[in-house]
CSV table of C-alpha atoms in Angstrom, one decimal:
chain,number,residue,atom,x,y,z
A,1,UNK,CA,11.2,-20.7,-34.9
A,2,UNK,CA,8.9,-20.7,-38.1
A,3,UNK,CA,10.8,-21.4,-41.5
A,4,UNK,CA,10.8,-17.8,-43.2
A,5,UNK,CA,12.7,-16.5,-39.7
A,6,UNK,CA,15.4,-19.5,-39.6
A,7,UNK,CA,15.8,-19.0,-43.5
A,8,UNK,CA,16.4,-15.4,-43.6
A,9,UNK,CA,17.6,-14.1,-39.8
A,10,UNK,CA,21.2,-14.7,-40.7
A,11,UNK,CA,20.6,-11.4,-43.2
A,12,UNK,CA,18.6,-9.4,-41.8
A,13,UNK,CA,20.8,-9.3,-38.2
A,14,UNK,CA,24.1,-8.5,-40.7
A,15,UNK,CA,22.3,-5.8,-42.5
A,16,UNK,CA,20.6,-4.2,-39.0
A,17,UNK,CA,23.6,-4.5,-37.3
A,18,UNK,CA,26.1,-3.1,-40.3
A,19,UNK,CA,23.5,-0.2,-40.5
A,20,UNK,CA,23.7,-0.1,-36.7
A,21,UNK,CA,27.3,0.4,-36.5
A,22,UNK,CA,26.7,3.0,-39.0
A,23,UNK,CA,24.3,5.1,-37.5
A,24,UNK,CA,25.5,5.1,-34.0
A,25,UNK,CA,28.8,5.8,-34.3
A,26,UNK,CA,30.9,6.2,-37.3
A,27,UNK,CA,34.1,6.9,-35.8
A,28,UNK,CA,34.1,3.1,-34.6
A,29,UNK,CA,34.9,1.7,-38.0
A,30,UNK,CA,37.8,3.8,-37.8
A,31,UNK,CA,39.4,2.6,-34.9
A,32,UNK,CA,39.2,-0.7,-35.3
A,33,UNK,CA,42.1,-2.3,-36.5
A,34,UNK,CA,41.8,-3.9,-39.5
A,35,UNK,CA,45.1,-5.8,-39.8
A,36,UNK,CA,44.6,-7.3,-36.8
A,37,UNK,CA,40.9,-8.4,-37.4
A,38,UNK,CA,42.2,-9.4,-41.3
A,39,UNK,CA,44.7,-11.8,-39.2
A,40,UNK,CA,42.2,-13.3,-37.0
A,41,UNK,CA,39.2,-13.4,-39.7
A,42,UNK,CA,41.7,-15.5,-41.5
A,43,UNK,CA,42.3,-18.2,-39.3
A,44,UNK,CA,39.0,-18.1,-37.4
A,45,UNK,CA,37.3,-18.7,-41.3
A,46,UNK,CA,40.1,-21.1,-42.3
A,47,UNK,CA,39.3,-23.4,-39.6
A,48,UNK,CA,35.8,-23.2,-39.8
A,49,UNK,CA,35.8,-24.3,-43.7
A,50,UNK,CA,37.5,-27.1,-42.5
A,51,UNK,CA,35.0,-27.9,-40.1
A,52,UNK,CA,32.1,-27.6,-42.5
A,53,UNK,CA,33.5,-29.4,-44.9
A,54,UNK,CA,33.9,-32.1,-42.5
A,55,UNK,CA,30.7,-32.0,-41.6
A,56,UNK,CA,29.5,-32.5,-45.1
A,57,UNK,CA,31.0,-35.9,-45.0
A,58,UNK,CA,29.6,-36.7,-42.2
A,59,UNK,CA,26.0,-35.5,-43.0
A,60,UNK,CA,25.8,-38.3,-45.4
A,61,UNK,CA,27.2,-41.4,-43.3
A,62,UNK,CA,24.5,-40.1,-39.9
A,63,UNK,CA,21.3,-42.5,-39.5
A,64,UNK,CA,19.4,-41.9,-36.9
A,65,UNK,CA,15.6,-41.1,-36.5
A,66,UNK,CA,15.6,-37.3,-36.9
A,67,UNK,CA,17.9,-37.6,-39.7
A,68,UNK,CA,15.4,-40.4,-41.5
A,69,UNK,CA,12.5,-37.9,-41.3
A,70,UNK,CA,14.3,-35.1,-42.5
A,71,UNK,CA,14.5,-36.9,-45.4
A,72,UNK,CA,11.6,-38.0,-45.9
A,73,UNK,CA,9.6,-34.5,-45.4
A,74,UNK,CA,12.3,-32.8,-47.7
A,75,UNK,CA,13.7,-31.0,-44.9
A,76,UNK,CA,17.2,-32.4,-45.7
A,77,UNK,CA,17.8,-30.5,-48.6
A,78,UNK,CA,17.1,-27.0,-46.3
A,79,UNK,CA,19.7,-28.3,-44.1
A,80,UNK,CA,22.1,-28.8,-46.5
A,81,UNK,CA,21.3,-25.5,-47.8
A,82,UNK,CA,22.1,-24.1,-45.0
A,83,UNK,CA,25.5,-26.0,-44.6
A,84,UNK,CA,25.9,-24.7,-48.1
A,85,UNK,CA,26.0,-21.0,-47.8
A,86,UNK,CA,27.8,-21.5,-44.0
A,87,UNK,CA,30.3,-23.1,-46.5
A,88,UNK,CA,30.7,-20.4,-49.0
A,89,UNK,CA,30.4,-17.7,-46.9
A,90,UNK,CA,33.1,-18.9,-44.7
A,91,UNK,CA,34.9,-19.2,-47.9
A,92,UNK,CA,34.0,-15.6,-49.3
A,93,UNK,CA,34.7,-14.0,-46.3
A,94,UNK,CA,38.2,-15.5,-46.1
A,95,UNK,CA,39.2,-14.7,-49.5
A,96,UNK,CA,37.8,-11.0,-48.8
A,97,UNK,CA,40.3,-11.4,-46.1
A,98,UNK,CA,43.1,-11.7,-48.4
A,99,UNK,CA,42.2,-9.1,-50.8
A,100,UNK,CA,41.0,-6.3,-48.6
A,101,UNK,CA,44.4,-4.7,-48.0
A,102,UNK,CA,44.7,-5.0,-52.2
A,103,UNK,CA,41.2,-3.0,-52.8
A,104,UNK,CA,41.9,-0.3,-50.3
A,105,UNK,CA,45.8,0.0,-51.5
A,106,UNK,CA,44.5,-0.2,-55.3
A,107,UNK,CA,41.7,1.9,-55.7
A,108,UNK,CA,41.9,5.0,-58.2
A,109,UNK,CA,39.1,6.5,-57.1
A,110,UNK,CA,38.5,7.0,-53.9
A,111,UNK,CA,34.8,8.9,-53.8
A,112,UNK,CA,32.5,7.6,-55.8
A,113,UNK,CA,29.1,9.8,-55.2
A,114,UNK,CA,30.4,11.5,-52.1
A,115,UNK,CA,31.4,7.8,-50.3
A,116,UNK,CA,34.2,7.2,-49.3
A,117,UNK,CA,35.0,3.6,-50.8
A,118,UNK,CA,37.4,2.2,-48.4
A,119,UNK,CA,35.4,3.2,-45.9
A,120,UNK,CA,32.6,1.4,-47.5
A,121,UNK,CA,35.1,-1.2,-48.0
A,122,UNK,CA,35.3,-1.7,-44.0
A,123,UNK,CA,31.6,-1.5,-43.6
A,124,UNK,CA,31.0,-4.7,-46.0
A,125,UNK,CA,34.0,-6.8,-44.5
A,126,UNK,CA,31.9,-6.2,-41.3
A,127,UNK,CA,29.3,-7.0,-42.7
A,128,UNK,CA,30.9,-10.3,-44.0
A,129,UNK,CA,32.1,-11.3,-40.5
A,130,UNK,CA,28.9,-11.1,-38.9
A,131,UNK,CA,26.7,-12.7,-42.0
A,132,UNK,CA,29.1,-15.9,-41.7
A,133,UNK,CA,29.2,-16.0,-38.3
A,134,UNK,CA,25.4,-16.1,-38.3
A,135,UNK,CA,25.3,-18.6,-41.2
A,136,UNK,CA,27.6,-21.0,-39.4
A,137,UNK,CA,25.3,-20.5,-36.2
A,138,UNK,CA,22.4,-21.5,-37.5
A,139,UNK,CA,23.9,-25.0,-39.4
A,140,UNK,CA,25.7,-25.6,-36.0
A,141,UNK,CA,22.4,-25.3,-33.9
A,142,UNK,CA,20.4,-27.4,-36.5
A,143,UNK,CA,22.9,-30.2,-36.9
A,144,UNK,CA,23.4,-30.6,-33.5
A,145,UNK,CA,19.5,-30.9,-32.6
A,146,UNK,CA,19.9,-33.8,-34.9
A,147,UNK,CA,23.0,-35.7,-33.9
A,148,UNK,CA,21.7,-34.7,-30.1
C-alpha cells in the first residue's frame, strides 16, 4: 500500500460511504435507531480510548528490529500519527455521542438552506463511526506488523 493511500483511505471510505448511504437510500438514516447506536458508540469508543492509550505506553517501551528502523527512516513519527488521530477521533466521536441527543433536542432552527439539520446531524455521527473505525483499523494493522 503506497503512503498517500495508507495516509488518506481512512477519509475518503467515510466520505464515499456517508455519500453512499445518502444517495442510495435515504429512508435508512431514518430507521436506524439512534439511541441504541448512541449506547453502543459509547462503550464500543470508551473502550477503545483505553486501548489506544495503552498502546501509547507501550509504543515507547517496544525494541525490536522493525521498531529500530522505523525510527531511524522517520517512519515512527507517521505511526504515531496515526495512533494520534485513532486517539482523538475515538475521543471526538464519543463525546459526539454524548451530545447528539442535546443538538437534535436544542436546535432553534431546524432548516437551514432547505436541510434538514438533525438529519444532517445523523448523517455526520455516521460519518464519525465509520472515520474512527477506519482510523483505529489502520494503527491496529500497522502496529501489529511490527510487534508480529
Amino acid at each position: 500500500m503506497s503512503k498517500i493511500t495508507e495516509k488518506y483511505y481512512p477519509l475518503v471510505i467515510s466520505i464515499i460511504t456517508t455519500i453512499s448511504i445518502f444517495v442510495i437510500d435515504r429512508e435508512l438514516i431514518k430507521i436506524i435507531k439512534f439511541g441504541e447506536l448512541i449506547n453502543s458508540t459509547l462503550i464500543v469508543f470508551s473502550v477503545l480510548l483505553g486501548f489506544l492509550l495503552t498502546v501509547t505506553t507501550l509504543m515507547h517501551t517496544i525494541e525490536n528490529e522493525k521498531m529500530n528502523t522505523l525510527r531511524q527512516t522517520g517512519n515512527y513519527l507517521d505511526l504515531i500519527g496515526y495512533l494520534n488521530k485513532a486517539i482523538y477521533s475515538a475521543l471526538f466521536t464519543s463525546v459526539f455521542s454524548l451530545f447528539k441527543p442535546l443538538f437534535e433536542k436544542f436546535i432553534f432552527f431546524t432548516t437551514f438552506y432547505n436541510f434538514d439539520l438533525k438529519l444532517i446531524i445523523k448523517y455526520l455521527f455516521i460519518f464519525l463511526i465509520i472515520l474512527s473505525i477506519l482510523y483505529t483499523f489502520r494503527f491496529i494493522n500497522l502496529f501489529l506488523k511490527i510487534i508480529s
